[in-house]
Short mmCIF file of C-alpha atoms and ligand atoms in Angstrom, two decimals:
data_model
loop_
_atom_site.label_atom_id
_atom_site.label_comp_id
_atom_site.label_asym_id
_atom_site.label_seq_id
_atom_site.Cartn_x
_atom_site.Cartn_y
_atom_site.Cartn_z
CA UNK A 1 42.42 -178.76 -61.64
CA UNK A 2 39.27 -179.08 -63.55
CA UNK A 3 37.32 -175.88 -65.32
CA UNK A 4 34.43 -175.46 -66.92
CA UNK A 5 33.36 -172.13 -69.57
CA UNK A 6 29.46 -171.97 -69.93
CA UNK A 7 30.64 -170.32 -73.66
CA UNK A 8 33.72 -170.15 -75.55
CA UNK A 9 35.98 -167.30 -75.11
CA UNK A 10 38.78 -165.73 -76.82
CA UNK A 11 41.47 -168.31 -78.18
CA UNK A 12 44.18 -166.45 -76.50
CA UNK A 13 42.22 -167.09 -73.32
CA UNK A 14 41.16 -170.30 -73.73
CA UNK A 15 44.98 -171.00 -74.65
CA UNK A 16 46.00 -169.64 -71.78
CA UNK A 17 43.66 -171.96 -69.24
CA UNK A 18 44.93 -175.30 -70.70
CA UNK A 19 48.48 -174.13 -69.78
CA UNK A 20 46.85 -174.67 -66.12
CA UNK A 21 43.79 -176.47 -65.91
CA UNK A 22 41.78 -179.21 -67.61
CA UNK A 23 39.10 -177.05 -69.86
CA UNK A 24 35.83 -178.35 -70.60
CA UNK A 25 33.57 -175.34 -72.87
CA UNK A 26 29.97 -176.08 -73.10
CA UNK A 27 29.26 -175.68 -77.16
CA UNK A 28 25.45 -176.15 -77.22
CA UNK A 29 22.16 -174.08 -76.00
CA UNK A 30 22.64 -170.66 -74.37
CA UNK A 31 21.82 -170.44 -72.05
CA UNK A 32 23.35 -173.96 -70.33
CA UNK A 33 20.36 -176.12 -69.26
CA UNK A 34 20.11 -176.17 -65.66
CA UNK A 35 20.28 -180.08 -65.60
CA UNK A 36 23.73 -180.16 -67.69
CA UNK A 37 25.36 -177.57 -66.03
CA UNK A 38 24.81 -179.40 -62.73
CA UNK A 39 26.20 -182.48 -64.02
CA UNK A 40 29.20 -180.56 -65.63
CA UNK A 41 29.83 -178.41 -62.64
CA UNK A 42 30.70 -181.57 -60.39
CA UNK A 43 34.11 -182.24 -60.07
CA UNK A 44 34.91 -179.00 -61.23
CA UNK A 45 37.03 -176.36 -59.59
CA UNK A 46 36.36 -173.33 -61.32
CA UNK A 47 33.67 -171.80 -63.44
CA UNK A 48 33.92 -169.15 -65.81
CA UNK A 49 30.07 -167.76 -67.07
CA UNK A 50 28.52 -165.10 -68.28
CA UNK A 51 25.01 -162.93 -67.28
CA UNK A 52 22.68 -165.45 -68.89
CA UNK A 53 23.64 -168.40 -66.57
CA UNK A 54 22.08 -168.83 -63.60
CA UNK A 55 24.50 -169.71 -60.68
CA UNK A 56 21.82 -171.06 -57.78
CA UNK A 57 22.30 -172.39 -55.03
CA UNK A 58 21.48 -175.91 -56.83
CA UNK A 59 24.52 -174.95 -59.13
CA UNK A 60 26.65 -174.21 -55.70
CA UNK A 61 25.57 -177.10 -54.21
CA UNK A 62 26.13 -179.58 -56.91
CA UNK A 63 29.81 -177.88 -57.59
CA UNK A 64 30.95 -180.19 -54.56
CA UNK A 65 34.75 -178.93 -55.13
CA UNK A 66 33.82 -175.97 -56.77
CA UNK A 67 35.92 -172.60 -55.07
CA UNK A 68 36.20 -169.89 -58.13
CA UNK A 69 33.19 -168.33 -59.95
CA UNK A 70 34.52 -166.20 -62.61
CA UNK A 71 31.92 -164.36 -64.06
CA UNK A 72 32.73 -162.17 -67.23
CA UNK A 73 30.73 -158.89 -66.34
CA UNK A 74 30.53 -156.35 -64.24
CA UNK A 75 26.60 -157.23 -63.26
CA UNK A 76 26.67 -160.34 -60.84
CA UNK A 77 22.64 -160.70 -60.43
CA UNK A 78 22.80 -164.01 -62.10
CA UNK A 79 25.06 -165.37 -58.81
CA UNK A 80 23.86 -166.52 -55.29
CA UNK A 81 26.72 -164.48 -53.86
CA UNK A 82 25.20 -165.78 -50.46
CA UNK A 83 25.17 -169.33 -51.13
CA UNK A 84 28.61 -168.84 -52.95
CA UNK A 85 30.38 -167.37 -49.67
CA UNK A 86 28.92 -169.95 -47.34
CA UNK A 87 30.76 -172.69 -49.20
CA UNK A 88 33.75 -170.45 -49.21
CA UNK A 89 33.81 -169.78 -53.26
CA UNK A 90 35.51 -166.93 -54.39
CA UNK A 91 33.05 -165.18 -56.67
CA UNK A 92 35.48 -161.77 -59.26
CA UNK A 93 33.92 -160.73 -62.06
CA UNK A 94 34.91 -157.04 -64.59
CA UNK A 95 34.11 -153.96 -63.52
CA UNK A 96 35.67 -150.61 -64.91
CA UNK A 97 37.02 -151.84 -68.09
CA UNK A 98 33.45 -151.54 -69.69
CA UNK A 99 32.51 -148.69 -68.42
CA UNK A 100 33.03 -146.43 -71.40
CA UNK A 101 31.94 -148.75 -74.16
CA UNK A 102 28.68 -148.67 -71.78
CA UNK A 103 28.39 -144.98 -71.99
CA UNK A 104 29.17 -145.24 -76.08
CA UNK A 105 26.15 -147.35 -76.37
CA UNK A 106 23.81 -145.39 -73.82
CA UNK A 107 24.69 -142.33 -76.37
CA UNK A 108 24.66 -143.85 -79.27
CA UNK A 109 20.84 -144.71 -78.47
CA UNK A 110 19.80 -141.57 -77.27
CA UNK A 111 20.87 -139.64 -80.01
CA UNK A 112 18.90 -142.57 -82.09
CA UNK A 113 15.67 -141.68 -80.14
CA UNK A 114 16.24 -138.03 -80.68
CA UNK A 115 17.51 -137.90 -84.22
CA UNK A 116 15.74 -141.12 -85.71
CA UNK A 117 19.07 -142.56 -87.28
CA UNK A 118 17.90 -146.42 -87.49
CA UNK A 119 14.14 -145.11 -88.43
CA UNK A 120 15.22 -143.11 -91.20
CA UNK A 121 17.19 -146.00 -92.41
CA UNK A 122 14.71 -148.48 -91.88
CA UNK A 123 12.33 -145.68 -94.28
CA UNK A 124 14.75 -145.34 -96.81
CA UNK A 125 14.82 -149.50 -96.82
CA UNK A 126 11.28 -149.83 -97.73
CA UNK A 127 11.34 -147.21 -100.44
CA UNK A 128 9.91 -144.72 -98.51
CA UNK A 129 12.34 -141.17 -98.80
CA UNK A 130 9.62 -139.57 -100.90
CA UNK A 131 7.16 -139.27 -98.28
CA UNK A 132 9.29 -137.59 -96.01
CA UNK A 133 10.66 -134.41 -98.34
CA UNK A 134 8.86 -131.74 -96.80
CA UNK A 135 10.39 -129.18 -94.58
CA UNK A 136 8.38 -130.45 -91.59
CA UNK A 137 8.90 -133.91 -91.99
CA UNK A 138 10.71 -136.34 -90.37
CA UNK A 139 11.79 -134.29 -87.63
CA UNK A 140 13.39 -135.54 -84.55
CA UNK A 141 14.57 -132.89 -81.59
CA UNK A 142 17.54 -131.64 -80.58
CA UNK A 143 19.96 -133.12 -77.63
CA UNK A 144 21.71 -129.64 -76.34
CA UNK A 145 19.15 -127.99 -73.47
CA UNK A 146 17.27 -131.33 -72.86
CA UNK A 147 17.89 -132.47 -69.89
CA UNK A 148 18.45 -136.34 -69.02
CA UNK A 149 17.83 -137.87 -65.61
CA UNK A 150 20.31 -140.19 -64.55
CA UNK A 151 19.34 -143.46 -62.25
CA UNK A 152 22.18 -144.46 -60.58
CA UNK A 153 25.67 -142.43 -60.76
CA UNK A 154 28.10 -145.31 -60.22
CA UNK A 155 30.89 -145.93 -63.11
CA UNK A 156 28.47 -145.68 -65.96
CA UNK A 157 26.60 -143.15 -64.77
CA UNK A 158 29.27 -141.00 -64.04
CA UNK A 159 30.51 -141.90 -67.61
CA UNK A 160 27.12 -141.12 -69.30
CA UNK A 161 26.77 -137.88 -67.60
CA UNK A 162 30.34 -136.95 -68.88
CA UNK A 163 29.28 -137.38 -72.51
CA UNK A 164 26.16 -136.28 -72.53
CA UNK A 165 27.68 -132.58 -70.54
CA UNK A 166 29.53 -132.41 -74.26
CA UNK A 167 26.35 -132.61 -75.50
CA UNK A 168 25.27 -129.49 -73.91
CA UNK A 169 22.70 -131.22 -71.57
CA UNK A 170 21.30 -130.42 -68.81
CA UNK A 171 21.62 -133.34 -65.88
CA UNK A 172 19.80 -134.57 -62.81
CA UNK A 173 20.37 -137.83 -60.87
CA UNK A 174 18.96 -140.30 -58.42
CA UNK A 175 21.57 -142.51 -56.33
CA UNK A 176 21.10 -144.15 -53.41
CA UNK A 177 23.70 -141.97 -51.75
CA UNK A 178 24.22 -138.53 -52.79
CA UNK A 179 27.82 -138.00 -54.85
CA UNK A 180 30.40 -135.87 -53.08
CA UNK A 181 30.17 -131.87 -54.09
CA UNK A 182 33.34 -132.33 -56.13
CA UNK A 183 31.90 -135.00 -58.62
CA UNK A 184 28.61 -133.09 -59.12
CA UNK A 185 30.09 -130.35 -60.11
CA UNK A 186 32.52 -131.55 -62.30
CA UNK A 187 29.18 -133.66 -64.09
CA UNK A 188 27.61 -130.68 -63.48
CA UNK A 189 24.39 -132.82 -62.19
CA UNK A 190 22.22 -132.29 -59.73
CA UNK A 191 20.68 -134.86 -57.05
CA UNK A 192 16.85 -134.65 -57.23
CA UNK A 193 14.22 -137.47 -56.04
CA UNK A 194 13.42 -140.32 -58.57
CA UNK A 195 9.94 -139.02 -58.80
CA UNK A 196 11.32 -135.61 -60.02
CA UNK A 197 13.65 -137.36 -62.23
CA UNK A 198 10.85 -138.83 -64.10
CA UNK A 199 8.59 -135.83 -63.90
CA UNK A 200 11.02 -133.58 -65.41
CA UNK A 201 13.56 -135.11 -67.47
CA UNK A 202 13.41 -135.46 -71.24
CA UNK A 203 15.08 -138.60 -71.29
CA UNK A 204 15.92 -140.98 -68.67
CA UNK A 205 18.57 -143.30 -68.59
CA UNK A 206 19.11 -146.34 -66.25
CA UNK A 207 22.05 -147.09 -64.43
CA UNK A 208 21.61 -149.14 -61.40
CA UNK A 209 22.39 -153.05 -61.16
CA UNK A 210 19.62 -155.29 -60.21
CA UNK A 211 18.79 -155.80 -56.91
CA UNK A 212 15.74 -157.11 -54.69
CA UNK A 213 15.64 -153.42 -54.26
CA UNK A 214 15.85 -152.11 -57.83
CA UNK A 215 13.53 -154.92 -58.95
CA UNK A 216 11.11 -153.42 -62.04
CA UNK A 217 11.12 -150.06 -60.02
CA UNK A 218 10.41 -149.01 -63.11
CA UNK A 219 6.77 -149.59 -63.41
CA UNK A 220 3.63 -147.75 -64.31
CA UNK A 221 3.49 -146.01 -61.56
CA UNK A 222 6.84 -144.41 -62.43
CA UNK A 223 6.30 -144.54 -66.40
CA UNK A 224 3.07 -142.64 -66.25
CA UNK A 225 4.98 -139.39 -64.11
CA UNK A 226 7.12 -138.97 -67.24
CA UNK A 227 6.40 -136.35 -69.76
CA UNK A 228 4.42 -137.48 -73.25
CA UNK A 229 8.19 -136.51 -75.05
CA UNK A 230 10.31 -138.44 -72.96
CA UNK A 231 12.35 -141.01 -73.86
CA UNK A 232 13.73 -144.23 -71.62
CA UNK A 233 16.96 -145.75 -72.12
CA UNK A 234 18.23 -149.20 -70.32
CA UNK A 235 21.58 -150.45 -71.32
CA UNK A 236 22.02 -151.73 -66.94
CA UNK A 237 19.39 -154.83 -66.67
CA UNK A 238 15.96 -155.86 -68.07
CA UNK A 239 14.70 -156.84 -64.90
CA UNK A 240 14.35 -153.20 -63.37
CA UNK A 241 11.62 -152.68 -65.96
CA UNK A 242 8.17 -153.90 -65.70
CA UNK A 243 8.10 -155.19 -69.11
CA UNK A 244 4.79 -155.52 -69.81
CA UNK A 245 3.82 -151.56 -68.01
CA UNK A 246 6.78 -150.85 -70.40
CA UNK A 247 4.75 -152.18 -73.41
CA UNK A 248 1.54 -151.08 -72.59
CA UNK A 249 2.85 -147.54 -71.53
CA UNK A 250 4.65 -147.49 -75.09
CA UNK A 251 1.74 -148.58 -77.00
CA UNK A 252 -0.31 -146.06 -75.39
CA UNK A 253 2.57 -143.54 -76.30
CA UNK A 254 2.39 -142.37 -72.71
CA UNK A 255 6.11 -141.78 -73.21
CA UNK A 256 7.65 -140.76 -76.69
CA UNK A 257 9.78 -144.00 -76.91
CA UNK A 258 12.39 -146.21 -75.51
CA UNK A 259 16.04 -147.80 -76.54
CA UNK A 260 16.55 -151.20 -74.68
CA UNK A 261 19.29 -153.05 -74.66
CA UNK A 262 18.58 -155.27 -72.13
CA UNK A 263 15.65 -157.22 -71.56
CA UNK A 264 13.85 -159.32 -69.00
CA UNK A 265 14.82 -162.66 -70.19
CA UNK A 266 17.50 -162.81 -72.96
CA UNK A 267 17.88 -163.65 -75.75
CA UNK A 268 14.39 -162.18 -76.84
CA UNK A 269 12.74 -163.79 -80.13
CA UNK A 270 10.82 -161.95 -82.94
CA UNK A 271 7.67 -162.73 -80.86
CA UNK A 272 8.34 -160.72 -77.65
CA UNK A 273 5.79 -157.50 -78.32
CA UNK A 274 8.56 -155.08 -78.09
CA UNK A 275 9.54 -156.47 -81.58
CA UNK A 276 6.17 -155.11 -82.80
CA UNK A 277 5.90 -151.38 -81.45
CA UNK A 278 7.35 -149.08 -83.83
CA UNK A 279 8.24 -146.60 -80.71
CA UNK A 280 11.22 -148.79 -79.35
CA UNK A 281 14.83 -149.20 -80.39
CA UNK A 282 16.66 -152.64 -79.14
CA UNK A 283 19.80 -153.74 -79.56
CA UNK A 284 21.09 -157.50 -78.32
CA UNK A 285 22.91 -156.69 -75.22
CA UNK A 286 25.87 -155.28 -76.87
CA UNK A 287 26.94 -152.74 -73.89
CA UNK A 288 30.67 -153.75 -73.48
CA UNK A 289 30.38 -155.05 -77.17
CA UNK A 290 33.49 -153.82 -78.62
CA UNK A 291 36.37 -155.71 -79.48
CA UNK A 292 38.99 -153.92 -77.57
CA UNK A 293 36.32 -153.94 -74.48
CA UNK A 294 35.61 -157.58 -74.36
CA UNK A 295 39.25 -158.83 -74.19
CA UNK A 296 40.01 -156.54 -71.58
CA UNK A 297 37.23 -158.46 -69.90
CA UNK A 298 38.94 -162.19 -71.21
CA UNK A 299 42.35 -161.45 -69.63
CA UNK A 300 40.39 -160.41 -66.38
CA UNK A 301 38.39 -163.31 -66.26
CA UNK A 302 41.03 -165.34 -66.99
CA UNK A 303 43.37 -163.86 -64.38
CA UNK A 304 40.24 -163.13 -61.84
CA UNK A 305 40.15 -167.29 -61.78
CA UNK A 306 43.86 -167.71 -61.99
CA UNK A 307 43.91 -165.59 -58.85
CA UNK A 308 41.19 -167.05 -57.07
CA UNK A 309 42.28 -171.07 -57.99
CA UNK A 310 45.80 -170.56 -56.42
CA UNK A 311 44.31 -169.11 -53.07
CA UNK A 312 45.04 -165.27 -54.02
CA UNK A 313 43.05 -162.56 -54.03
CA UNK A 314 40.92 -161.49 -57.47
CA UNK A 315 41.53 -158.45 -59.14
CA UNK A 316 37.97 -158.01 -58.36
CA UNK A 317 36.44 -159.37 -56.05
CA UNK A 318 32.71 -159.64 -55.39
CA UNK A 319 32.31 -158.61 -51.76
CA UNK A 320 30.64 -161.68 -49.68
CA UNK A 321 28.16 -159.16 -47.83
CA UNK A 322 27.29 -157.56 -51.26
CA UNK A 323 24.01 -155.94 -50.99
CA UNK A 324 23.97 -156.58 -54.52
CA UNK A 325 23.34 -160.32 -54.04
CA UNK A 326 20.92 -163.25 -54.18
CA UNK A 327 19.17 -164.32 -57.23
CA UNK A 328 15.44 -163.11 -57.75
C1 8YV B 401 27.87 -159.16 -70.57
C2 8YV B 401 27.00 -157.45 -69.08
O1 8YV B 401 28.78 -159.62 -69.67
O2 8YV B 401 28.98 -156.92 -67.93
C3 8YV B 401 27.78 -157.16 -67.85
O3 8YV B 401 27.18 -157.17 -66.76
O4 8YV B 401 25.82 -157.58 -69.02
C4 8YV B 401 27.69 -157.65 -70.39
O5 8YV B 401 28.89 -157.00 -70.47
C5 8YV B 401 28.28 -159.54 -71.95
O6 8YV B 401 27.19 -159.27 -72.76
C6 8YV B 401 28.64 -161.01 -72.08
O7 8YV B 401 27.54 -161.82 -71.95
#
């Protein structure tokens, strides 16, 4: 059988697929041009990519033997899950196991927006300590009795909600289903309406995958409900922000500031305007960017495709009826 990476992945892995299959890794442009990865994906019977590739139903259609999309993440947005279950294709991809190095990174930026960490070193950089020795200087604001409002309590979420209790905050959430008694308690959050959650929370961190439903729900309309000290935080998917409300909203400073990890089209370049506003943290998608994290997710991409090649079942499996499908 014949497979084709969109990237390289771990040796071990890659080792591990020529015991079985014929391996061809793309080495050029990320993302894969459209055109090549059509002509690459004939003949081919799996596919391992990643969130920057988009799997269309031109990619489906032109993978005339193609039945196992391996996709290493836990977002599948970038997948015609439709198309893919029409023409029978088993589409896995790896939740759970980067879940908590999600969380990490969700902290690790609001306590940057709140305590200035990467400013202060940025200051210090350009020479700059001197001007900041006063008592009153400087100052950022404390995390214990803020209170952040979480959008969407899945996994990562329920993960961020965990840490941040430890931090002594207070927390509200949005879902599209209410979470049993049991697990808001033990969060100690509390279900309120998005438009409270922006009205009232001091920062607000984003949690839901992309959807045509969560499309840049985040837009002006929400952006201008939050308080003039709030901070936003995405580490889910840049396309649930309106990016350019975002900017204008920042520039504005409508909103204290923002820490995105994600973005609408990835990678960005020193040109996008984000780069520019001095009110913004970003970081280049490094959510499940540890080392430990991202070969948990090579072994189950590997194994997801393993699985799925010699007619088993996934260890996860992207449901064909997924609301969660079809590319935007
Ligand atoms: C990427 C992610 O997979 O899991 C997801 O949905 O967005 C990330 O973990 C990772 O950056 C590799 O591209």
């Amino acid at each position: 059988m014949k497979i084709l990476l969109t990237r390289r992945l771990h040796d071990f892995a890659i080792k591990e697929l020529r015991k079985r299959y014929q391996v061809e890794i793309h080495s050029g442009r990320i993302p894969m041009p459209k055109k090549l990865l059509i002509s690459k994906i004939r003949e081919k019977d799996g596919l391992i990519c990643y969130p920057y590739d988009k799997i269309d139903a031109d990619v489906i259609e032109a993978g005339n033997k193609l039945r196992a999309i391996s996709t290493f993440s836990v977002g599948y947005d970038h997948i015609d899950i439709k198309r893919a279950s029409q023409r029978g294709i088993v589409v896995s991809y790896t939740p759970e196991v980067l879940t908590k190095a999600t969380a990490d990174l969700t902290m690790a930026l609001m306590i940057d927006l709140f305590r200035r960490v990467t400013e202060g070193d940025r200051l210090i950089r350009k020479g700059k300590w001197k001007a900041i020795l006063g008592p009153y200087e400087f100052l950022g604001s404390d995390l214990h009795g803020k209170t952040l409002g979480i959008v969407g309590m899945g996994r990562i979420g329920a993960a961020v909600a965990q840490r941040a209790r430890s931090f002594e905050m207070n927390i509200l959430y949005h879902n599209r289903k209410r979470v049993s008694a049991k697990m808001e308690r033990s969060l100690n959050a509390r279900y309120v309406s998005l438009d409270e959650l922006f009205r009232t929370s001091d920062v607000v961190s984003l949690h839901v995958p992309h959807t045509p439903k969560t499309h840049e729900i985040v837009n002006s309309g929400l952006l201008r409900k939050m308080k003039k000290t709030a901070f936003l935080v995405n580490t889910a998917r840049g396309k649930i922000i309106n990016e350019k409300d975002l900017v204008l909203t920042l520039k504005r400073k409508i909103i204290a500031g923002a820490a995105l990890d994600v973005f609408q089209t990835e990678p960005i370049g020193s040109s996008n305007p984000l780069t520019r506003l001095t009110n913004v943290l970003i970081t280049p998608h490094i959510g499940s960017a540890t080392a430990e994290t991202r070969r948990k997710m090579a072994e189950i991409a590997v194994k997801n495709l393993e699985l799925s090649l010699a007619g088993k079942r996934p260890i996860y499996q992207v449901k064909a009826e997924s609301n969660r499908s079809g590319l935007l």
